Coordinates of C-alpha atoms in Angstrom, one line a residue:
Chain A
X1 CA -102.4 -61.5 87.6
X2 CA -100.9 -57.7 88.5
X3 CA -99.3 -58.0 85.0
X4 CA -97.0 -54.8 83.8
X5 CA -97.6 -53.0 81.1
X6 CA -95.3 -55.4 78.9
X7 CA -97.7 -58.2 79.6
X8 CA -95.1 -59.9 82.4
X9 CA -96.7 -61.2 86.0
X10 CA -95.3 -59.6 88.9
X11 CA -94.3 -63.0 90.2
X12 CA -92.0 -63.4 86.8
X13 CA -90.5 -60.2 87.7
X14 CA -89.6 -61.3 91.5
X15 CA -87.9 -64.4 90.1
X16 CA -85.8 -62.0 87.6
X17 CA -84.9 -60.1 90.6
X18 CA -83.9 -63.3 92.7
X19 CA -82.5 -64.8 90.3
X20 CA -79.5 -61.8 89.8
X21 CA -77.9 -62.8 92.8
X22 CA -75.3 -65.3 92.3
X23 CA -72.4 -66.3 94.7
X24 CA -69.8 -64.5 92.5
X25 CA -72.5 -61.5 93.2
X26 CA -74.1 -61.6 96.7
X27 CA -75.1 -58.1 97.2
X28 CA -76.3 -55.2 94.1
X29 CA -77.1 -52.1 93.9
X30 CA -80.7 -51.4 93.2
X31 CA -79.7 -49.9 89.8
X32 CA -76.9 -52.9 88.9
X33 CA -80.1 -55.3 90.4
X34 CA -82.5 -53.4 87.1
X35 CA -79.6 -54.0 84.9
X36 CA -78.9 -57.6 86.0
X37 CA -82.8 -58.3 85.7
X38 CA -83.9 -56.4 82.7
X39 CA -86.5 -54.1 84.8
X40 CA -86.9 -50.6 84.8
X41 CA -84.9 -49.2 87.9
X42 CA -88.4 -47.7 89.1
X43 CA -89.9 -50.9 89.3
X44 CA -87.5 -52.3 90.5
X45 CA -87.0 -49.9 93.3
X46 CA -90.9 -50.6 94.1
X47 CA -90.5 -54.4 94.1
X48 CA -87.2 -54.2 95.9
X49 CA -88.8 -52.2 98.5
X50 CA -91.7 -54.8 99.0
X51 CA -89.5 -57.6 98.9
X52 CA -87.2 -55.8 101.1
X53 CA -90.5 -54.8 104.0
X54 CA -91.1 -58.5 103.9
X55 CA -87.6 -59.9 104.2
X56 CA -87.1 -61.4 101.1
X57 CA -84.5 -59.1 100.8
X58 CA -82.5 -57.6 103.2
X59 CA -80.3 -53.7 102.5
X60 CA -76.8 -53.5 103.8
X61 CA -75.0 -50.3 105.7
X62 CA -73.6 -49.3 101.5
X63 CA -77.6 -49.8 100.3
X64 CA -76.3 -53.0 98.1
X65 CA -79.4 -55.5 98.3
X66 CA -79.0 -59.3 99.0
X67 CA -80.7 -62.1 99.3
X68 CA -83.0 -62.0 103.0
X69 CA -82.2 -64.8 105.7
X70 CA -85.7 -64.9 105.7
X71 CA -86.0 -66.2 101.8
X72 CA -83.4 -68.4 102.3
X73 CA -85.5 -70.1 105.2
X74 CA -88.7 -70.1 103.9
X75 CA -87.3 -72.0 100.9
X76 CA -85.0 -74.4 102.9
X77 CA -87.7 -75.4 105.5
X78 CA -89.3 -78.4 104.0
X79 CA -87.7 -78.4 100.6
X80 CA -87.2 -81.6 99.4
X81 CA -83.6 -80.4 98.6
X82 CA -83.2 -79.9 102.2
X83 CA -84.2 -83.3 103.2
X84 CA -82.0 -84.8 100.6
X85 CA -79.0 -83.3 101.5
X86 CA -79.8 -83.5 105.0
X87 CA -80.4 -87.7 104.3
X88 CA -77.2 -87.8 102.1
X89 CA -74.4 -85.5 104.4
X90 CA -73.3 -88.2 106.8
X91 CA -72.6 -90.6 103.8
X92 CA -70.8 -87.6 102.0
X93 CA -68.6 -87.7 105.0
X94 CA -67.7 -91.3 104.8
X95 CA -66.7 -90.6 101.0
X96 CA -64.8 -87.8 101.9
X97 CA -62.8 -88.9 105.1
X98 CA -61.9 -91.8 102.8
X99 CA -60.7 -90.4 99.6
X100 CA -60.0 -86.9 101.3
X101 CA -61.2 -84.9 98.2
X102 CA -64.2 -82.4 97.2
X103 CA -67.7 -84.6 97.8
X104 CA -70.4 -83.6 96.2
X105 CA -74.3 -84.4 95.6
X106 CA -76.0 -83.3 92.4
X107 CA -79.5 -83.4 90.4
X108 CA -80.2 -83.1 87.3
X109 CA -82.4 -80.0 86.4
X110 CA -83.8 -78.5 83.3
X111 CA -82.9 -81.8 81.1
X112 CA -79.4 -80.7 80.7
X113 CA -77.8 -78.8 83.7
X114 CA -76.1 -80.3 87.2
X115 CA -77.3 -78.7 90.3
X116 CA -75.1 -78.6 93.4
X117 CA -77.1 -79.7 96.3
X118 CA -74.1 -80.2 98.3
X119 CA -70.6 -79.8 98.5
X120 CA -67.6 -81.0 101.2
X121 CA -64.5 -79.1 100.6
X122 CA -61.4 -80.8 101.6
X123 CA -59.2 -78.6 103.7
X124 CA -56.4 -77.3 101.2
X125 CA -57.9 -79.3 98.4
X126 CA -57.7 -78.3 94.8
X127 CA -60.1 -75.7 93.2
X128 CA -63.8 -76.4 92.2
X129 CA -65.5 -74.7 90.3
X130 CA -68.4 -76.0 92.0
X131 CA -70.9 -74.2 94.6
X132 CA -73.7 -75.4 96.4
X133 CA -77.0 -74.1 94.7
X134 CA -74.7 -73.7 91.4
X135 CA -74.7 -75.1 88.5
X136 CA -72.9 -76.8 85.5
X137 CA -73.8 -78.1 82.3
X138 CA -74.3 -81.9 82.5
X139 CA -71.8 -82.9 79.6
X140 CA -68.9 -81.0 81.0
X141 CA -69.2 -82.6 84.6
X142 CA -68.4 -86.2 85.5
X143 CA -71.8 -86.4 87.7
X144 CA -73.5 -84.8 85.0
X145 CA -72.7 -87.7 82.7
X146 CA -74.3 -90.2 85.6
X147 CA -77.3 -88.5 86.1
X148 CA -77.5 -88.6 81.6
X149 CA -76.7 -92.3 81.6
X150 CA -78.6 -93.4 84.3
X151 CA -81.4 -91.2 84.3
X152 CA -84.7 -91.2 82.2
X153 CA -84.1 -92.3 78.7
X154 CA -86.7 -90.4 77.0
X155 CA -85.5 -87.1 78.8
X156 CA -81.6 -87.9 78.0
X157 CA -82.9 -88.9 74.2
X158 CA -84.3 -85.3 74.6
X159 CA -81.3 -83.3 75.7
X160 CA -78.8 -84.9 73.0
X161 CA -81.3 -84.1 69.7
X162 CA -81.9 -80.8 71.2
X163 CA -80.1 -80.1 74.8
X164 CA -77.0 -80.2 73.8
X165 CA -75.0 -77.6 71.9
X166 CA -71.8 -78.8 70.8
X167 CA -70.6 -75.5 69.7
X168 CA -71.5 -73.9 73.2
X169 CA -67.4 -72.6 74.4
X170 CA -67.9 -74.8 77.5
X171 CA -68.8 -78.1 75.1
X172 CA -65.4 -80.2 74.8
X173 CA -67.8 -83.5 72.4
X174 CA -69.7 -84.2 69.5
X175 CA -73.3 -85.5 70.0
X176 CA -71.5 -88.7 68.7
X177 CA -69.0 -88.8 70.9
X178 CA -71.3 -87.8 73.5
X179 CA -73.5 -90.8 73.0
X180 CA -70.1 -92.8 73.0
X181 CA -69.3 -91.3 76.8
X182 CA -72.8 -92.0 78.3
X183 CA -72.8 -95.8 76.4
X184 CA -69.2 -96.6 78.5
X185 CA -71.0 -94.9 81.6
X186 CA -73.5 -97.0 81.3
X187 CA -71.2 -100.0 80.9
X188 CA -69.0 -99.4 83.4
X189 CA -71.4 -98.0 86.3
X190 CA -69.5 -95.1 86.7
X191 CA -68.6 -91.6 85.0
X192 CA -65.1 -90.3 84.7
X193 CA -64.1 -87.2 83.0
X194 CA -60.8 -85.4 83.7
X195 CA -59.2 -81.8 83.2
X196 CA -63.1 -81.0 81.8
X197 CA -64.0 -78.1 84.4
X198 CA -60.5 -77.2 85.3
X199 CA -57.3 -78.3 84.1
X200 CA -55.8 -79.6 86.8
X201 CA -58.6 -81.9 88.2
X202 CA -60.9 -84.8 87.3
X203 CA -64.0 -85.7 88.0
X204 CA -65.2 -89.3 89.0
X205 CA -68.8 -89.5 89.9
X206 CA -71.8 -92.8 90.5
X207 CA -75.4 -92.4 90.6
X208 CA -77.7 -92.6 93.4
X209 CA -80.1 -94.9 92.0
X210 CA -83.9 -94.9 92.6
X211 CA -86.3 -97.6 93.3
X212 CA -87.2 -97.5 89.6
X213 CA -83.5 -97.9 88.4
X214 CA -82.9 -94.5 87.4
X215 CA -80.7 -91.8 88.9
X216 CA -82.0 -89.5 91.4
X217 CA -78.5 -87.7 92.0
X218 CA -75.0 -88.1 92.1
X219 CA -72.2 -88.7 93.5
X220 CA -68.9 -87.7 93.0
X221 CA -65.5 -86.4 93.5
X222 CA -63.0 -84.1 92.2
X223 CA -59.1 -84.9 92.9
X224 CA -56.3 -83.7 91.2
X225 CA -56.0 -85.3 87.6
X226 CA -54.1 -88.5 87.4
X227 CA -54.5 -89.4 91.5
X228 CA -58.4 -90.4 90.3
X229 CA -57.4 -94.5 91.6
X230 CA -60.8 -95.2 90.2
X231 CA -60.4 -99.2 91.8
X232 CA -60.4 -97.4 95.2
X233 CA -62.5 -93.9 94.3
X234 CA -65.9 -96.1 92.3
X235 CA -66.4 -99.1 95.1
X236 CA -66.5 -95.7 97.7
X237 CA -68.6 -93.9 95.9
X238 CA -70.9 -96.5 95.1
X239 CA -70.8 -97.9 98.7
X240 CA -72.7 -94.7 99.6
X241 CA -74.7 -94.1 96.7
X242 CA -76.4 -97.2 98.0
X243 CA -76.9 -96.1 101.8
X244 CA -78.0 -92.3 99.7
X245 CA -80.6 -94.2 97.8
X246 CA -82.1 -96.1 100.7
X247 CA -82.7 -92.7 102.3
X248 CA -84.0 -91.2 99.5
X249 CA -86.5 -94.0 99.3
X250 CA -87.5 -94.6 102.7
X251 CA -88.3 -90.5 102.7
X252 CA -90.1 -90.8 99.3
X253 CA -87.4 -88.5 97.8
X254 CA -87.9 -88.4 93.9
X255 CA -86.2 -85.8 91.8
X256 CA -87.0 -86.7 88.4
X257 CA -88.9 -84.1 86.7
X258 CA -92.7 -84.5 85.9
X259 CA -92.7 -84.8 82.1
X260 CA -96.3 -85.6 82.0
X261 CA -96.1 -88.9 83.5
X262 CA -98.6 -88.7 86.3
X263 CA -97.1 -91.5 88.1
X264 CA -94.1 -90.7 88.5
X265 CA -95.0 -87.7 91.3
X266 CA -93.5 -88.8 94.9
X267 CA -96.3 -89.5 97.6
Chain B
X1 CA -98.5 -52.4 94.6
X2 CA -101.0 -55.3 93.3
X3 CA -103.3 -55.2 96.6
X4 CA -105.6 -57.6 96.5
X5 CA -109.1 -56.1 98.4
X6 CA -108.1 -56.9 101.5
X7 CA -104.9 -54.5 100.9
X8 CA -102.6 -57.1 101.2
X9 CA -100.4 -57.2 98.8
X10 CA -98.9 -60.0 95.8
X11 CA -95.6 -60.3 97.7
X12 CA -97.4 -60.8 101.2
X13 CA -99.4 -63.5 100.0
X14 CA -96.5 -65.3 98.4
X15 CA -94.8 -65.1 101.1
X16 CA -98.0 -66.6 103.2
X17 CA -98.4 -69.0 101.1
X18 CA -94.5 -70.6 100.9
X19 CA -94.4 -70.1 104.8
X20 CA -97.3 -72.4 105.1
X21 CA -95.1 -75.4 103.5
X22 CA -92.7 -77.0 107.0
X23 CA -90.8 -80.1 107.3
X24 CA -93.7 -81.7 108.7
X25 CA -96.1 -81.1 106.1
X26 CA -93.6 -80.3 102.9
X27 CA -96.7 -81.5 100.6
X28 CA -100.3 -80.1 100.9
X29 CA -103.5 -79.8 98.5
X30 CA -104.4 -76.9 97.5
X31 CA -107.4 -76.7 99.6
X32 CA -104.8 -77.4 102.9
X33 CA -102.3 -74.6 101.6
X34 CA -105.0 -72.1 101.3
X35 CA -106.7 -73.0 104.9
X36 CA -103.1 -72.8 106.4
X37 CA -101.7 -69.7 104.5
X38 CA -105.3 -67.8 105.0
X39 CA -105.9 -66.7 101.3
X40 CA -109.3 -67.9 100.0
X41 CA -109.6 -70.7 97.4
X42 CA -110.0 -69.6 94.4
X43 CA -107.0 -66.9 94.8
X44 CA -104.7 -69.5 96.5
X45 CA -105.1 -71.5 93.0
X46 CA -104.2 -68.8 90.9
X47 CA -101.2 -68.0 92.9
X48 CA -100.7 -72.0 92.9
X49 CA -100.4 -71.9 89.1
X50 CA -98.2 -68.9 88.9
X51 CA -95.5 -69.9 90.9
X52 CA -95.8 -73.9 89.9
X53 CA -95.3 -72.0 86.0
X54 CA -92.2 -70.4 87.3
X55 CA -91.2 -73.6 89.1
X56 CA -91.2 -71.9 92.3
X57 CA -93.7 -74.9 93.8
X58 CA -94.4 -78.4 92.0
X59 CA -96.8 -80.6 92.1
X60 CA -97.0 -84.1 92.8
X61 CA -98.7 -86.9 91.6
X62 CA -101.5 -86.9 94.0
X63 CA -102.1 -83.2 93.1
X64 CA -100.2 -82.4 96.2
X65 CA -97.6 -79.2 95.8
X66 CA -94.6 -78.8 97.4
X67 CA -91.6 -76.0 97.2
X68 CA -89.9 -76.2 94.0
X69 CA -86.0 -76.8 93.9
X70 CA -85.9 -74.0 91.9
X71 CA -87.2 -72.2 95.1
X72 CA -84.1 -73.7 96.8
X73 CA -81.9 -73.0 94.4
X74 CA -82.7 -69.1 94.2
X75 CA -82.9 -69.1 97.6
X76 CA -79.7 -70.1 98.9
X77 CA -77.5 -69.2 95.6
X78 CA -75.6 -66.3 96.9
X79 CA -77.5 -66.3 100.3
X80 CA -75.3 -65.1 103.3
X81 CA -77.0 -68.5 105.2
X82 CA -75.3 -70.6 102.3
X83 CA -71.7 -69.1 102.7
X84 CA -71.8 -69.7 106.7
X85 CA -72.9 -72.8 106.2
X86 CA -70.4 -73.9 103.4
X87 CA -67.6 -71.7 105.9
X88 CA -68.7 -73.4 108.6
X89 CA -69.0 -77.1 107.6
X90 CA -65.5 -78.4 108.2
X91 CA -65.5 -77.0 111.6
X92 CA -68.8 -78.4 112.7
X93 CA -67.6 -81.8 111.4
X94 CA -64.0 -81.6 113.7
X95 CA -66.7 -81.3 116.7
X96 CA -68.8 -83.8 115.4
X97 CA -66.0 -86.4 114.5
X98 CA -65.0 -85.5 118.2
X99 CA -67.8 -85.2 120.5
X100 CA -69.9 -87.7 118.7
X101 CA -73.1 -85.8 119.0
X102 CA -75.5 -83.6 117.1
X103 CA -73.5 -80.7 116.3
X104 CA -75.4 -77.7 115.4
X105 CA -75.1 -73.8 114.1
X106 CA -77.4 -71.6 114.8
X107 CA -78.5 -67.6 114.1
X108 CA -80.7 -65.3 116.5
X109 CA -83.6 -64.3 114.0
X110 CA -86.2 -61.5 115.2
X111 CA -84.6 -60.9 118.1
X112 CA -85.9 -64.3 119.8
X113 CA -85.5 -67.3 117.4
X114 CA -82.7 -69.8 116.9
X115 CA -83.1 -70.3 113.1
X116 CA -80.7 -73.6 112.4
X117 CA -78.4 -73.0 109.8
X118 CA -76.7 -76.4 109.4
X119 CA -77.3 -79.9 112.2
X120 CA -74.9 -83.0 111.6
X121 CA -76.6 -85.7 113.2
X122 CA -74.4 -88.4 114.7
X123 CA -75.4 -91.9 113.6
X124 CA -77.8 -93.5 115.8
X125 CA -77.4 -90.3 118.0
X126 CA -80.5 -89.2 120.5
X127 CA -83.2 -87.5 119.5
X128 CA -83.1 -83.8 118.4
X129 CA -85.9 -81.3 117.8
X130 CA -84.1 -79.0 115.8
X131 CA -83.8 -79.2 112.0
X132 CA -81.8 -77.3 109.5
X133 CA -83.8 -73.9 108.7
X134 CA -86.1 -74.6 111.9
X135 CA -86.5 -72.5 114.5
X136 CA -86.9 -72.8 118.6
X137 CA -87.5 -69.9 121.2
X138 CA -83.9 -68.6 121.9
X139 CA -85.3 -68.8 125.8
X140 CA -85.2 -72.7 125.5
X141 CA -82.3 -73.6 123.6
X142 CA -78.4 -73.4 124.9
X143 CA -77.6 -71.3 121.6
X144 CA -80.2 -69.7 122.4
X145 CA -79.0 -68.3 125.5
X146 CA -75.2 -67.6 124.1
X147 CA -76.5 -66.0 121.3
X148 CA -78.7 -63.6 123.6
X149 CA -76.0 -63.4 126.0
X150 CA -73.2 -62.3 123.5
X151 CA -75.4 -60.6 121.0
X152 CA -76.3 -57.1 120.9
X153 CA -76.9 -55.6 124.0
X154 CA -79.8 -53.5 122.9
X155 CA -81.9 -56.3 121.2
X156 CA -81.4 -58.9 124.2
X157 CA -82.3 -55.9 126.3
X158 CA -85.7 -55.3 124.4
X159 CA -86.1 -59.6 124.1
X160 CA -86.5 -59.4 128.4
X161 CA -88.4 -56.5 128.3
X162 CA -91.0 -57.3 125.5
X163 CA -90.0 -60.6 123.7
X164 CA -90.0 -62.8 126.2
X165 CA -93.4 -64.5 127.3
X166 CA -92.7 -66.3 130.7
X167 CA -95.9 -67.4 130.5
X168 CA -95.5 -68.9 127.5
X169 CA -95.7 -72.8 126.9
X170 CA -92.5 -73.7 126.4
X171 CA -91.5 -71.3 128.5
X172 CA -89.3 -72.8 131.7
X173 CA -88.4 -69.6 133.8
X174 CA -88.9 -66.2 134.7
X175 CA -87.8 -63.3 133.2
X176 CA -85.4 -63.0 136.7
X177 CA -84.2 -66.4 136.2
X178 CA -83.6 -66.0 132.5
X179 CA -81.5 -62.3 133.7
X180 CA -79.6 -64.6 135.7
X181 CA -78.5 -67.6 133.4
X182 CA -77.5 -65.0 130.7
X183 CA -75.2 -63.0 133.5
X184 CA -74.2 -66.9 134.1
X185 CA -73.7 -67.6 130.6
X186 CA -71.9 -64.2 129.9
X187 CA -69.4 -65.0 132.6
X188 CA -68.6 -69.0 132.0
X189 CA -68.3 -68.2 128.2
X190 CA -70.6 -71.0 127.5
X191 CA -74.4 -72.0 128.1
X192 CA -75.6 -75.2 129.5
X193 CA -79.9 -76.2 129.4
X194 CA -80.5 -79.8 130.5
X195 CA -83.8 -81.2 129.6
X196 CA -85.5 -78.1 127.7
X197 CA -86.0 -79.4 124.8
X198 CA -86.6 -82.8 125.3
X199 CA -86.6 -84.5 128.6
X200 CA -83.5 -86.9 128.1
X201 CA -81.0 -84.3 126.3
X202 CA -79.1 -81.6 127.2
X203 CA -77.9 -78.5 125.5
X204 CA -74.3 -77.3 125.2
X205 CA -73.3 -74.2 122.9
X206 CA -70.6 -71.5 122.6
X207 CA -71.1 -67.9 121.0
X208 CA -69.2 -67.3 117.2
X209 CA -67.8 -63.8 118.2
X210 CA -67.6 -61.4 115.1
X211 CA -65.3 -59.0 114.9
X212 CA -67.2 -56.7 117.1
X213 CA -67.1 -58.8 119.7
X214 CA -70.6 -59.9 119.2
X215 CA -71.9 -63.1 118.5
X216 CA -72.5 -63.6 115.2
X217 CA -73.8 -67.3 114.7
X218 CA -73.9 -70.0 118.4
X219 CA -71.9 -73.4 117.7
X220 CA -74.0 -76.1 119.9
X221 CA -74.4 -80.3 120.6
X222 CA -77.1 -82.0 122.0
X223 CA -76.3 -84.9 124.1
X224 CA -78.3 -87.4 126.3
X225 CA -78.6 -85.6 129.6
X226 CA -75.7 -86.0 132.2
X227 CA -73.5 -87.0 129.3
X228 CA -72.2 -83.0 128.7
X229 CA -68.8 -83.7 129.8
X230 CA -68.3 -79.2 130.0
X231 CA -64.9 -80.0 130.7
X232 CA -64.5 -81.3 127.0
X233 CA -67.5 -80.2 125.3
X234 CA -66.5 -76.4 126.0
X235 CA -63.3 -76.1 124.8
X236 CA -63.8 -78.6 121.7
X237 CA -67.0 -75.5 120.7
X238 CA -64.5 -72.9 121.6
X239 CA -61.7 -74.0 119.2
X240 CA -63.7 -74.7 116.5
X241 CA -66.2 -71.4 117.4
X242 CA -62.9 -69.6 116.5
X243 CA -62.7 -71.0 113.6
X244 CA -65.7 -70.4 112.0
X245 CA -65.4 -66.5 113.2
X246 CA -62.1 -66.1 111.6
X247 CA -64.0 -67.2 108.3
X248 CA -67.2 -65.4 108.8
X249 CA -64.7 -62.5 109.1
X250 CA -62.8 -63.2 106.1
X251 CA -66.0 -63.7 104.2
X252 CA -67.4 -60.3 105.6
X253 CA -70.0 -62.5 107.2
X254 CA -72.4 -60.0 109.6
X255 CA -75.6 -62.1 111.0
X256 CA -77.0 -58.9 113.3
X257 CA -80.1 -57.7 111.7
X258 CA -79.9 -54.1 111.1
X259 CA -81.3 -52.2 114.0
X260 CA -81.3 -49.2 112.3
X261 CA -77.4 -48.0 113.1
X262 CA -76.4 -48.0 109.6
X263 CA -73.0 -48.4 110.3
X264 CA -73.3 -52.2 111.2
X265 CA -74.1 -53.3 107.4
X266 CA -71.4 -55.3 106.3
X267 CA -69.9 -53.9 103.1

């Protein structure tokens, strides 16, 4: 449908041009937008200005474009990343008035990468390199370990025989060692990796466990490394995972990706 | 650009056909999504398959689709609604942890909407109609009112004289009436509905002035009806109202759509 001359559907091209936006990046000039996207700067001038008539996109006094209001709530409004975070925020809360660090709530996507569904910040807490809607590869992140051991087997299988790129600059294991990690998460019921992301900080993270046993997010923290108190930090955490997961399955919340088994889809 | 023979563009029916998805009705057949959205059958499929290849929609197991978290994720990665919301979080949970209600933000959207940014509910708290990235008449909602009453002068002007439908529904007073609670709300800083939304609660909300003096964003709780306590309730919004501006400045926040005076764009 509408496909360019190189063979590429318009709707391909829209999610190149949505997808240039980042939070380190918020607003682009047309011509740094064709760049970022790899489309002509006359096209994307043309789909800019549709996107732009509808809202999808939305111009600034300088002419910079950035992500429309309007995108942002036609996405939100019955997502079931919405209703997720929405179900899990009181329960960050608890964690976080308790340990008084960065909360956050992740998913695993594409096999291998942590998505930020939510994030509390700690007033004057240390940096994190996380954002909401960002993203992180699973092995460098404590909650990306929980969602690999505790998720589908088959799919974690997948991402260590062909995922996972020990020689990526972010990668800090060996598959072997890898393997080693998610075995003890497994064991212990809870992941902890510290001065991975940042130097300074550590990662301690649970997951939110389905009615079928398997992880449908995470939950975690990031304090400074060597105050992680695991004994106090893991029963907290897991204390809410728990209420997170009854949510999640009185709503019908399921975020493990179809891989072809039929019944796994959510009602 | 891609007009389909009715002249309607790719982008429009994308748009149409996301737009049709709410937090009601988050899944929907094919068949439901094409009767809501308005797109015959057959083309409703074929945008169906394009967007579920580009995981902008999945489907469930039941054949049902749904918006795709990668929707979500392009969406609100880099979105201006994301960074007041993430600005704005700690500040909505100091009135939360205070007044013990829902504790909502909220934008003015087409001149007459509340869209809600971000709602923390309060355990076992009354009901509440509003949900995050939902949207209520600005006429029948207390942020509503201090976002008309604090926002451009211009826009609220053209809201009264051709926005507003008194005889609307869920309309509850005259365009006279409505003239007068804005003077009111103008003048006590702060806007008060009992009983608009839903018959037992009430409505408090404060503006988030931007540097311009103009309300940027409206910082609100619902509680059960006579249970406002203004006295407290006011200056517990106002505090934290100041807050959230002094971020949103900081952040080079800006929520005024662009009427045209091109100086307004934030930069």
């Amino acid at each position: 449908m509408a496909n360019s001359p190189s063979g590429e559907s318009m709707i391909e091209r829209i999610i190149r041009i949505l997808g240039a936006f980042s939070s380190e990046r918020p607003a682009l000039s047309v011509a740094a937008l064709a760049a970022r996207a790899g489309i002509p700067p006359a096209t994307t001038h043309r789909i800019v200005r549709a996107l732009t008539d509808q809202r999808m996109l939305e111009k600034d006094g300088a002419g910079r474009v950035r992500l429309g209001i309007r995108l942002w709530e036609l996405a939100s409004r019955g997502s079931s990343v919405t209703t997720l975070r929405q179900a899990a925020l009181p329960f960050l809360e608890d964690v976080q008035s308790v340990v008084r660090q960065h909360t956050q709530l992740t998913i695993l996507q594409d096999g291998g990468d942590v998505l930020f569904v939510e994030r509390l910040s700690w007033h004057g807490s240390i940096a994190n390199a996380a954002r909401v809607a960002g993203r992180l590869p699973a092995a460098i992140s404590s909650s990306g370990l929980a969602l690999l051991a505790f998720g589908d087997r088959a799919r974690t299988e997948h991402y260590l025989r062909h995922g996972y790129d020990p020689d990526a600059p972010w990668a800090r294991m060996s598959v072997a060692e890898l393997r080693r990690q998610l075995a003890h998460v497994r064991r212990e019921g809870y992941a902890l990796l510290d001065s991975h992301v940042v130097d300074t900080t550590s990662g301690v993270a649970v997951p939110v466990l389905g009615a079928d046993g398997q992880a449908v997010a995470a939950l975690g923290v990031v304090v400074p490394a060597g105050q992680e108190r695991v004994g106090t930090t893991v029963p907290v955490l897991q204390t809410s995972a728990r209420g997170i997961a009854r949510r999640a399955t009185e709503l019908g919340l399921s975020f493990n990706e179809n891989t072809g088994d039929a019944g796994r889809g959510t009602g």
